[in-house]
Coordinates of C-alpha atoms and ligand atoms in Angstrom, one line a residue:
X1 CA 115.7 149.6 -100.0
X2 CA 114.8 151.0 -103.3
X3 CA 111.2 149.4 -104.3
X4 CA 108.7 149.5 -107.5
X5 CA 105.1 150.3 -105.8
X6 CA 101.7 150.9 -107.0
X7 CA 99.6 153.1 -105.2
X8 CA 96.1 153.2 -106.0
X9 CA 92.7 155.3 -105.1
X10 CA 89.6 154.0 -105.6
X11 CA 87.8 154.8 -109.2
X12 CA 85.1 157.4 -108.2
X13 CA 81.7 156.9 -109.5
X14 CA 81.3 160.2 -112.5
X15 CA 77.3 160.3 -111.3
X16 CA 78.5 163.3 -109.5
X17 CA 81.1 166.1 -109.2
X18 CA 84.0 165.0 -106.5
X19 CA 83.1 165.6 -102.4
X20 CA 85.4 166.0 -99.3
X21 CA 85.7 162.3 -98.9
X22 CA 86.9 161.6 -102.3
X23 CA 89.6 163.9 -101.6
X24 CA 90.6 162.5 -98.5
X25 CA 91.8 159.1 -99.9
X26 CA 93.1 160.9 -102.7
X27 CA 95.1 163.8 -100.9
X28 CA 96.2 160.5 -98.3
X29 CA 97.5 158.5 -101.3
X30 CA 99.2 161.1 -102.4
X31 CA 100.8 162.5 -99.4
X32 CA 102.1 158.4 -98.9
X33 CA 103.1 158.4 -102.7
X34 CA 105.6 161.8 -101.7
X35 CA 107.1 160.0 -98.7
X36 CA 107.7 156.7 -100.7
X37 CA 109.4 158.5 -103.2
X38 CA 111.5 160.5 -101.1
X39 CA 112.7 156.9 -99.4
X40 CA 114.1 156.7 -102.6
X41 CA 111.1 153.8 -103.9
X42 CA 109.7 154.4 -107.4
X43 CA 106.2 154.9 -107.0
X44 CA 103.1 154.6 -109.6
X45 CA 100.3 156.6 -108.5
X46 CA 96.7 155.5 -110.3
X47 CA 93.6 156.7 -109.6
X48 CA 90.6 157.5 -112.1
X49 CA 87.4 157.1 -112.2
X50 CA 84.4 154.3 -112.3
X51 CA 82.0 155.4 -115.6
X52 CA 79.6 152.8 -116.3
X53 CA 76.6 150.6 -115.1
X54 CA 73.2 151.3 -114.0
X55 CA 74.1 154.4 -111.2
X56 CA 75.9 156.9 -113.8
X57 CA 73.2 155.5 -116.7
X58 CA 70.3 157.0 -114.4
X59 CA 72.3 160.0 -113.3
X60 CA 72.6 160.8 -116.9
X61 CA 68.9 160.2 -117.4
X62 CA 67.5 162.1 -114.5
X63 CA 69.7 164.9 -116.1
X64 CA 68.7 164.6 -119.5
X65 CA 72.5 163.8 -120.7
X66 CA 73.9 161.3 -123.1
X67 CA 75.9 159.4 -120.2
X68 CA 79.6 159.5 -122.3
X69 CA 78.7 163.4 -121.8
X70 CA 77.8 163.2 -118.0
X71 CA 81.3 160.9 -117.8
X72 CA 83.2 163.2 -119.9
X73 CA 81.7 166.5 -117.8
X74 CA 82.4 165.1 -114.5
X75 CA 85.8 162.8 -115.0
X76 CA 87.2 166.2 -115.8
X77 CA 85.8 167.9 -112.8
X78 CA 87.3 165.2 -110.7
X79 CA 90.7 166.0 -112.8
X80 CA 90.3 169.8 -111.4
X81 CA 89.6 169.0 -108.2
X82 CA 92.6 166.8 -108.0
X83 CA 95.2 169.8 -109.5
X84 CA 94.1 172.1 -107.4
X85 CA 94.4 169.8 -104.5
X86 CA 98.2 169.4 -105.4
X87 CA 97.8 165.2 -106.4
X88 CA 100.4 164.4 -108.6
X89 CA 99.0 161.2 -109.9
X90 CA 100.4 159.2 -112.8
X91 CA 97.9 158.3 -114.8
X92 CA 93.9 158.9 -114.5
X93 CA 92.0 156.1 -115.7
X94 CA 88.7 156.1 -116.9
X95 CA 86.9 153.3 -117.6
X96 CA 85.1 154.0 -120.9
X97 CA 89.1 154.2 -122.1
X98 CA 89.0 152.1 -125.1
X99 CA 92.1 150.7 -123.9
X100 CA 90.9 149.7 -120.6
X101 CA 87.6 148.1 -122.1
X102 CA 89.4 146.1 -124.2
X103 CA 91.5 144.5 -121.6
X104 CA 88.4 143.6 -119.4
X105 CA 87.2 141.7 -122.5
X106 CA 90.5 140.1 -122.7
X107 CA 90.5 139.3 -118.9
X108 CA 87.0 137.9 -118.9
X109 CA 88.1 135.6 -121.6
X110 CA 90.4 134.5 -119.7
X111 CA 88.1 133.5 -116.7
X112 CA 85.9 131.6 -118.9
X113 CA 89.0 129.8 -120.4
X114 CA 90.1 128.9 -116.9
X115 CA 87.0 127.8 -116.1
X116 CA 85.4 130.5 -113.5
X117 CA 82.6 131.1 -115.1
X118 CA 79.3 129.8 -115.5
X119 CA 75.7 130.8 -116.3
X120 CA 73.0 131.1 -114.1
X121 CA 69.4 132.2 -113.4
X122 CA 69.1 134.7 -110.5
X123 CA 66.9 136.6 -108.6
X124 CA 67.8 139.1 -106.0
X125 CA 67.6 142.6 -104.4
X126 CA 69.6 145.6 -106.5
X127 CA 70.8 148.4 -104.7
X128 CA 71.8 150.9 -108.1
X129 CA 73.6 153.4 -105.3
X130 CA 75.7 150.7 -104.0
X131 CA 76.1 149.0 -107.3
X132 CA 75.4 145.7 -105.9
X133 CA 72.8 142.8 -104.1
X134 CA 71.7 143.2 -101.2
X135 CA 70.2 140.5 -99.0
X136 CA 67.1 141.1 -96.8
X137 CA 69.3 140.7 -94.1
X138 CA 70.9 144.4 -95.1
X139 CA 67.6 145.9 -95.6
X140 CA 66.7 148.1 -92.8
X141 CA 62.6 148.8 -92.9
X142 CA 62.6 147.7 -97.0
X143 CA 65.1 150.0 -97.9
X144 CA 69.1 150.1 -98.2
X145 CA 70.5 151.9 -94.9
X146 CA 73.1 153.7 -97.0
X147 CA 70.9 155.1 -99.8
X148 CA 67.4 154.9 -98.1
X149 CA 66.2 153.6 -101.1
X150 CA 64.0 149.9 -102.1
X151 CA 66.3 147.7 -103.8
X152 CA 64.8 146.8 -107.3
X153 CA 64.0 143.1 -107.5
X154 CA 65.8 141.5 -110.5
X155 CA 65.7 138.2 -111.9
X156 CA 67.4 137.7 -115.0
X157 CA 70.2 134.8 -116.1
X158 CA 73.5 135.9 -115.6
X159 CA 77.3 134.9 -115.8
X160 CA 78.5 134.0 -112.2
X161 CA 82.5 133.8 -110.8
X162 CA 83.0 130.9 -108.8
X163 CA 84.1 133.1 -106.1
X164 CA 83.8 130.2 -103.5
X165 CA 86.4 128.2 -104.8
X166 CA 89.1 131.0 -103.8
X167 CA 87.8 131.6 -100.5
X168 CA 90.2 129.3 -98.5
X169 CA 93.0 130.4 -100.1
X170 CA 92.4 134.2 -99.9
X171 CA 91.3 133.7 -95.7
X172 CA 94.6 132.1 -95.5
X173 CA 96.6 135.0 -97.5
X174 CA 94.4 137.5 -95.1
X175 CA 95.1 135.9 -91.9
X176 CA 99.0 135.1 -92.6
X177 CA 99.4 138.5 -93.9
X178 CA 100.5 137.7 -97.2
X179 CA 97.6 139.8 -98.4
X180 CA 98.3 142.6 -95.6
X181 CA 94.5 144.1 -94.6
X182 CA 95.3 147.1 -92.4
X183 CA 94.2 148.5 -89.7
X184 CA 93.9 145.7 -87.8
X185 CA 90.2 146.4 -87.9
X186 CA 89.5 145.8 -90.9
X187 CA 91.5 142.7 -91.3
X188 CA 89.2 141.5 -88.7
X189 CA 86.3 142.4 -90.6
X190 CA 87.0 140.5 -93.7
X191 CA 88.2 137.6 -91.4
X192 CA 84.5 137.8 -90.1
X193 CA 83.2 137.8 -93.4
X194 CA 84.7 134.4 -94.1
X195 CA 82.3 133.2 -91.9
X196 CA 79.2 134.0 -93.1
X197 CA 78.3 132.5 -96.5
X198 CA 79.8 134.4 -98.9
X199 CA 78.6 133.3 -102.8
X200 CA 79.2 133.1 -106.1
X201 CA 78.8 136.5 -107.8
X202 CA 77.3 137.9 -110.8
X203 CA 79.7 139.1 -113.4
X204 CA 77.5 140.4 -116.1
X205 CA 73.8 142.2 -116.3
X206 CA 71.4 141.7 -118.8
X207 CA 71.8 144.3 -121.6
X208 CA 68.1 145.8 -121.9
X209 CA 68.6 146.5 -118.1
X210 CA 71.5 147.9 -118.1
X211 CA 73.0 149.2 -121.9
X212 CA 75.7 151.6 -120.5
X213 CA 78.8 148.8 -119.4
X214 CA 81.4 147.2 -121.5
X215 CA 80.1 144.0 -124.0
X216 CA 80.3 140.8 -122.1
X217 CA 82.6 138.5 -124.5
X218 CA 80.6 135.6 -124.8
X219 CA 77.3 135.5 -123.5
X220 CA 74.3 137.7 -125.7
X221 CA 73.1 140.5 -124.4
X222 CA 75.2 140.7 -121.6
X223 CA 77.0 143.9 -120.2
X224 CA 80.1 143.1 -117.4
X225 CA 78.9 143.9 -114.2
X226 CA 80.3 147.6 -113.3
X227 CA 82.8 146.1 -110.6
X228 CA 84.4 143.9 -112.2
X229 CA 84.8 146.3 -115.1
X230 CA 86.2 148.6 -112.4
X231 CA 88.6 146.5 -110.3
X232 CA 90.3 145.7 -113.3
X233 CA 91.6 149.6 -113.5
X234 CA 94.1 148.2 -111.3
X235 CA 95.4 146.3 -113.9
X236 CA 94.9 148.1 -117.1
X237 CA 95.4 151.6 -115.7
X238 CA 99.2 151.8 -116.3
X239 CA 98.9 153.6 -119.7
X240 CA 100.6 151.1 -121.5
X241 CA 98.9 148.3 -123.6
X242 CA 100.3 145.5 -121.2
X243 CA 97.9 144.4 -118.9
X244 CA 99.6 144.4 -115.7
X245 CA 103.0 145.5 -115.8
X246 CA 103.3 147.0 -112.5
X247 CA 101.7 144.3 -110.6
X248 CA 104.8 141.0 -111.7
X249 CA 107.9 143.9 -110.5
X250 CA 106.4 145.5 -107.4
X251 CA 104.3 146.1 -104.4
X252 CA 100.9 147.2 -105.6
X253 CA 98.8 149.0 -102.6
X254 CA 95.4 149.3 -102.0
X255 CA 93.7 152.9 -100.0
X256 CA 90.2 152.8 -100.1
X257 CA 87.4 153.5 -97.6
X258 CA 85.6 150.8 -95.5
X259 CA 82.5 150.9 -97.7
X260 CA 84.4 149.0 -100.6
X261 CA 86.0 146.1 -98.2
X262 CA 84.7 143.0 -99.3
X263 CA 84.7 144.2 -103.1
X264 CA 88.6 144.6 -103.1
X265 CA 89.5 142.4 -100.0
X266 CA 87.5 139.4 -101.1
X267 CA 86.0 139.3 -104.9
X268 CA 89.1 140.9 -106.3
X269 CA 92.2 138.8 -105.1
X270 CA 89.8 136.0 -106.2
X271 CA 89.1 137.2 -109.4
X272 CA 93.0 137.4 -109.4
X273 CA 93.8 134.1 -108.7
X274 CA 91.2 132.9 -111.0
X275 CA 93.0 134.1 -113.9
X276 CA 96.7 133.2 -113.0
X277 CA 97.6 136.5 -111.9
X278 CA 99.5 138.4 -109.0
X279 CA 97.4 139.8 -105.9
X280 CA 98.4 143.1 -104.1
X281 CA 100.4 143.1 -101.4
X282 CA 98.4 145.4 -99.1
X283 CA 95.4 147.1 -98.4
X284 CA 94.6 150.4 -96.0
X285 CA 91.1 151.0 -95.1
X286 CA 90.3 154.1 -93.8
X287 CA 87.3 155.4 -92.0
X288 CA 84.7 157.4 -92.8
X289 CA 83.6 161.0 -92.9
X290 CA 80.4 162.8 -90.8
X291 CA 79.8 166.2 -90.6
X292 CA 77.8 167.5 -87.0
X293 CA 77.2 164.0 -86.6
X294 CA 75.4 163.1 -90.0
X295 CA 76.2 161.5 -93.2
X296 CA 77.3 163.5 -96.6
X297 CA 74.6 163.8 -98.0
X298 CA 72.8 166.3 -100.7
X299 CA 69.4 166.3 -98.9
X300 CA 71.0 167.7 -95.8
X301 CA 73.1 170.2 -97.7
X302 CA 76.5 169.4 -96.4
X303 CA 78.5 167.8 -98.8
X304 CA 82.0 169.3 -98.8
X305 CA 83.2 170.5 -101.8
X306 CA 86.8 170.4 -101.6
X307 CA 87.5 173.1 -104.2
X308 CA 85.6 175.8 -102.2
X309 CA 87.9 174.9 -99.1
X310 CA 91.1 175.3 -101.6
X311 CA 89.9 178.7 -102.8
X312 CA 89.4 179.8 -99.0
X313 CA 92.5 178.1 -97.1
X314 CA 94.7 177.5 -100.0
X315 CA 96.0 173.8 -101.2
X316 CA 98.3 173.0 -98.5
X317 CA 95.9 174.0 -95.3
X318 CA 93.3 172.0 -97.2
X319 CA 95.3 168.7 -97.4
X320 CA 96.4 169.3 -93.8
X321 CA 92.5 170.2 -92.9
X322 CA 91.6 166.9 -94.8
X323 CA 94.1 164.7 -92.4
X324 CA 94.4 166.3 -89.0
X325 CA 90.7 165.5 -88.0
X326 CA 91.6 162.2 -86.8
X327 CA 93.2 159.1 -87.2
X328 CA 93.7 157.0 -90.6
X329 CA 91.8 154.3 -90.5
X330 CA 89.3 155.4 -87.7
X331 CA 86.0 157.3 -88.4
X332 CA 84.9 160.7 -87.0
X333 CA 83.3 163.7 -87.0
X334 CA 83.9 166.8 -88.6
X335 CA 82.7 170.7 -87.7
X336 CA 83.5 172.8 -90.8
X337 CA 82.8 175.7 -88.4
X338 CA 85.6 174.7 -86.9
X339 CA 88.0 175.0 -89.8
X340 CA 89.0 178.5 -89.4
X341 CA 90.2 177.8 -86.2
X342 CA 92.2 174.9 -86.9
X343 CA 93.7 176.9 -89.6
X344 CA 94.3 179.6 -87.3
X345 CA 96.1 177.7 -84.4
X346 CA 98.1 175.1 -86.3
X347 CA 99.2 176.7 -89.3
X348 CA 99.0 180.7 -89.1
X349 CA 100.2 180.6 -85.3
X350 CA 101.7 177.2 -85.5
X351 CA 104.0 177.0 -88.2
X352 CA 103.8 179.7 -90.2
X353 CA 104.5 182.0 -87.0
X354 CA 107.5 179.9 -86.0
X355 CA 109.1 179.8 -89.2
X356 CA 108.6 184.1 -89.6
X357 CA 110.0 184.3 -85.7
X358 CA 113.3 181.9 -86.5
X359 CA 113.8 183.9 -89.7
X360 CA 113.4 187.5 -88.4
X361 CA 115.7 186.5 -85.0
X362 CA 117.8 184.8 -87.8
X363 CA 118.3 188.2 -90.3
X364 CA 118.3 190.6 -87.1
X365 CA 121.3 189.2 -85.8
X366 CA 122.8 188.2 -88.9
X367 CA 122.9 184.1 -88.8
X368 CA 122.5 182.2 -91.3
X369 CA 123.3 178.5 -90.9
X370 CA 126.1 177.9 -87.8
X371 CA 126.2 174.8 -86.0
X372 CA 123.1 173.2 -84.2
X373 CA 123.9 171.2 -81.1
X374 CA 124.0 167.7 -80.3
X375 CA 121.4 167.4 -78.1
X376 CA 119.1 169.4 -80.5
X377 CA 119.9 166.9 -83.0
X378 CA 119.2 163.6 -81.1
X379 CA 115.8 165.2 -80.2
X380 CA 115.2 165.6 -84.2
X381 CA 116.3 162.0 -85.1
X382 CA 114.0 160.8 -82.5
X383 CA 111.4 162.8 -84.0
X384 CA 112.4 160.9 -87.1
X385 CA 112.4 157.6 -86.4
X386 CA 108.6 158.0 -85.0
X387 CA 107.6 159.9 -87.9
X388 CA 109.3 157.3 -90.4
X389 CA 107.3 154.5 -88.6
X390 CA 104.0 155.9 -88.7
X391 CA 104.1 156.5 -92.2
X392 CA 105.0 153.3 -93.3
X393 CA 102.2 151.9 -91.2
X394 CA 99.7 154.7 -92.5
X395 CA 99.6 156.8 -89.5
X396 CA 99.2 159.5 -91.1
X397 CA 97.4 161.7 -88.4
X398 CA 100.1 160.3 -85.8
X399 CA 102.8 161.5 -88.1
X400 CA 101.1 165.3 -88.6
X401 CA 101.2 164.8 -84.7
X402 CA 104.7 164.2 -84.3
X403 CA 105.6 166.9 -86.5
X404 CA 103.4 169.5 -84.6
X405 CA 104.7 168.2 -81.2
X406 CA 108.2 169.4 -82.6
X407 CA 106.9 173.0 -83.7
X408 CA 105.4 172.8 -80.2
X409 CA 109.1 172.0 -78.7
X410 CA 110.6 174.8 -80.8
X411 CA 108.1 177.8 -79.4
X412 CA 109.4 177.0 -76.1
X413 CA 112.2 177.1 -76.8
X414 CA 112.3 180.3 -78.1
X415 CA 110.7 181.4 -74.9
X416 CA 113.1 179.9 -73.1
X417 CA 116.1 181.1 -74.1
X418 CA 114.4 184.1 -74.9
X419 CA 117.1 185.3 -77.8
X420 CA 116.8 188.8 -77.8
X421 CA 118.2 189.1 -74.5
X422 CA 121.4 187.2 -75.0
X423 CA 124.1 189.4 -74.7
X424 CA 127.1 186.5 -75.5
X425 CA 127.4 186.1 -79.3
X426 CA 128.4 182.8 -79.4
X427 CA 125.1 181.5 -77.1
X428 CA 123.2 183.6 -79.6
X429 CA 124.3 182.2 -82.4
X430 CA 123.7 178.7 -81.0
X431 CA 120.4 179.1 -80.3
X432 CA 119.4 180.5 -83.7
X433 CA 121.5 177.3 -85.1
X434 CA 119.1 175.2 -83.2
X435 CA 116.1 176.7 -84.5
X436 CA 117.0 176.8 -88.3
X437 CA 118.5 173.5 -88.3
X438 CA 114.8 172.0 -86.3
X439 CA 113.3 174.4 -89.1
X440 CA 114.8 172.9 -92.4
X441 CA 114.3 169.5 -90.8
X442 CA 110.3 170.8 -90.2
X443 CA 110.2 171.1 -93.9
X444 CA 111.2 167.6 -94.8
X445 CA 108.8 165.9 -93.0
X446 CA 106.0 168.3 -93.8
X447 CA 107.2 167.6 -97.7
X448 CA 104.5 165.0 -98.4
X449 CA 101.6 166.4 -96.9
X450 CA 102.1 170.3 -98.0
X451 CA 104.7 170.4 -100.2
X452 CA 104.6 174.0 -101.6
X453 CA 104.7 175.2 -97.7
X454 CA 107.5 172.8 -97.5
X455 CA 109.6 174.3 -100.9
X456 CA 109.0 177.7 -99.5
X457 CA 110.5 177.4 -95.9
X458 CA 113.3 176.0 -97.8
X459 CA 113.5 178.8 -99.9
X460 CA 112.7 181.5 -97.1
X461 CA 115.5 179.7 -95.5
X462 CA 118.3 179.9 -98.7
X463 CA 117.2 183.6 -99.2
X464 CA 116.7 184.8 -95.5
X465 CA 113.5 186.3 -96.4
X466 CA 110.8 185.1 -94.3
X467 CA 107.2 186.0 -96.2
X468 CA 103.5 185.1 -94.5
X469 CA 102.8 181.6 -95.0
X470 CA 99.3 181.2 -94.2
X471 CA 98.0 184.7 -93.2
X472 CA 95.4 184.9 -90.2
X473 CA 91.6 184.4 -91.0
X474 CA 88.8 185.8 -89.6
Ligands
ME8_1 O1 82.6 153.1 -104.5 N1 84.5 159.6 -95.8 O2 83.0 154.9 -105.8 P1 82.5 156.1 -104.9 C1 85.7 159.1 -96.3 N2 83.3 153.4 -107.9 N3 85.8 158.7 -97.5 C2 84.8 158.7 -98.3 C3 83.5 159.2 -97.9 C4 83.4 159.6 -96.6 N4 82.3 160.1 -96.1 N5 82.7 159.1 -99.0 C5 83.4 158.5 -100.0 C6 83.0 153.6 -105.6 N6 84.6 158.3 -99.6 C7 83.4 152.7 -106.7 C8 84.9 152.3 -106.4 S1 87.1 151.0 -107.0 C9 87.6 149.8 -108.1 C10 85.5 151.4 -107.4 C11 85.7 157.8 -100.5 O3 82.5 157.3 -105.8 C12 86.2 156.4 -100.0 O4 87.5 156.2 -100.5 O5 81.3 155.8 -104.2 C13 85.3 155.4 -100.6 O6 85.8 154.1 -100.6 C14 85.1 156.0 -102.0 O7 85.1 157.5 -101.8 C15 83.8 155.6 -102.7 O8 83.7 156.4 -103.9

């Protein structure tokens, strides 16, 4: 059934230049915005990123920049990083958009029509790398475990949401599904969350603390608080000067990384609901990225640039590097060492030496496309129906598998029927049938997650040429 969907990324803070885990959710969302498209669903692909509040203003600082310049330096080296990774997005938001700070404004009105809103004084813990309050509960030895930084202490009078009014509703949405939260994991996680005591947030910051965010509407003084300035991409990022036009036809779809949970499972529906509008259908969560066991991080020198992979692998072995690690959804560890020789084993010898060993059999002996047999045929609409399945449930990894296992099927067949030895035509030119037709159907289901590699079997195929797809490295 033909579908309107919105597939999103997160917005990615423009303090830095993009890293290996920014382009995994992005290079996932866009391998699941190919498949949905080629079921036939028409697919909006957003992503952008997240410019203001206190983390980019000090970024900018610490670098001596004006912070528009830091935004404008850095949103565009996220664009580049996202070409040469092969996303075809369609539309990159950025938040200092005048069009996109003008809709906030128009949103936030709306709360404080409906009533949401109300001012309060507040004193609390500040963590400017996660862009949020922490409770001394987080804090491990003073500091915030996932910046190893002391939160600042601010106590200043604010705008709060009345975020506990909505929280009944959205645990029922959660737990019946009607606001899907996959894995299943993570579901449970927010469903936990429901039972600790989950407050009323702070919408807005004082503006001598923090200068660089979007005007609060009513209020002096005030700035929006940078996430709800940046869930509302969502919303205004469809290039068009309605606010949500995607969200009242279709499914919108959430992928985003387990650190930003509770800000899209919890505080955004309700911000949603608080203004009259539609929620998202669905949420994937994925896991996160260590390398050798530790966490990205600049001090330790091992941040990934994903550029540098694409200029040494190429695009398409960098989006298949990026997912074949493990599981969507799951966390694990990654060896870059080991790269090469992932490269080597699934790609140069995998698929790219099958699809050379079909096509030189192929033009030796003169076949082009005969007829494939029946039981060769089952075996690939089995193959099918698994890979179809995992992808709409986000098993991306699982689907990579499937598609693998297949190449695996055909090399042994090829060394089973061994065709250089068959001396009876007919059996010759059955076997090469097989292996073209399990060929152009590897090339469909590899579409969304390498698509060039994909477009050139086909060609290779068309034109009988067979040329190195991804030459050995050393
Ligand atoms: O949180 N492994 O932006 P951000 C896997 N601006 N994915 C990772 C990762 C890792 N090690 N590190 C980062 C923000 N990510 C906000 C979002 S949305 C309205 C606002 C990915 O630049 C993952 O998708 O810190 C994670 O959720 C996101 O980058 C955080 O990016």
């Amino acid at each position: 059934m033909k579908n309107k969907i919105l597939i999103t990324t997160p917005i990615y803070y423009v303090n830095d230049k993009p890293h290996w885990g920014h382009a995994y959710t992005t290079v996932a969302a866009d391998v699941l915005t190919r498949f949905f498209r080629i079921q036939g669903n028409e697919v909006f692909f957003l992503t952008g990123t997240d410019e203001h509040g206190a983390k980019v203003a000090e970024s900018a600082e610490k670098l001596g920049k004006n912070p528009k310049v830091l935004c404008d330096d850095n949103s565009e080296a996220y664009k580049i990083a996202w070409e040469k990774l092969g996303i075809e997005y369609d539309y990159f938001i950025r938040t200092t958009d005048k069009i996109h700070e003008e809709k906030v404004v128009e949103f936030l009105k709306e709360l404080k029509d409906k009533n949401a809103v109300y001012e309060k004084e507040y004193e609390g813990l500040y963590c400017v790398g996660c862009e949020k309050f922490l409770t001394e509960k987080d804090l491990v030895d003073g500091k915030c475990p996932d910046h190893k930084t002391e939160p600042k202490k601010i106590a200043e009078k604010n705008y709060f949401f009345k975020l506990t009014n909505y929280l009944g509703k959205i645990e029922k949405l959660i737990s019946k599904d009607q606001l899907l939260i996959q894995p299943e994991i993570a579901k449970k996680e927010v469903l936990g969350l429901f039972k600790q005591r989950l407050e009323d947030f702070s919408i807005s910051r004082q503006k001598e603390k923090v200068r660089w965010g979007i005007d609060l509407p009513f209020g002096e003084n005030q700035t929006v608080y940078v996430w709800v300035d940046a869930l509302l991409n969502y919303c205004t990022g469809n290039g068009t000067k309605e606010f949500d036009t995607y969200w009242e036809k279709g499914k919108v779809i959430h992928v985003l990384g387990k650190d930003i949970l509770k800000f899209h499972a919890i505080f955004w529906p309700a911000m949603l609901l608080a203004a009259g509008k539609n929620i998202p259908q669905r949420e994937f969560i994925h896991g996160f990225f260590t390398f050798n066991g530790q966490k990205m991080s600049k001090t330790i020198g091992n941040v990934i640039d994903p550029s540098e992979i694409v200029d040494k692998f190429g695009v398409d072995a960098t989006r298949y590097l990026l997912l074949s690690q493990f599981p969507f959804g799951q966390d694990g560890d990654v060896k870059k060492e080991k790269f090469v020789e992932k490269y080597n084993s699934d790609l140069a010898n995998g698929l790219g030496n099958l699809v050379a060993r079909v096509l030189t059999l192929a033009n030796k002996y003169g076949i082009k496309d005969g007829k494939s047999e029946k039981e060769i045929e089952k075996r690939i609409k089995g193959v099918k129906e698994v890979y179809e399945k995992d992808m709409q449930d986000f098993r991306l990894f699982e689907a990579l598998e499937e598609i693998w296992k297949l190449i695996g099927f055909c090399d042994k067949y090829i060394e089973e029927n061994k065709p250089w030895q068959i001396t009876d035509k007919k059996k010759l030119e059955t076997v090469l049938s097989n292996l073209l037709y399990c060929i152009s159907e590897i090339a469909d289901l590899i579409a969304p997650f390498l698509p060039e590699t994909s477009e050139k079997i086909k060609n290779q195929l068309k034109t009988g040429k067979s040329e190195i797809l991804f030459p050995r490295l050393q």
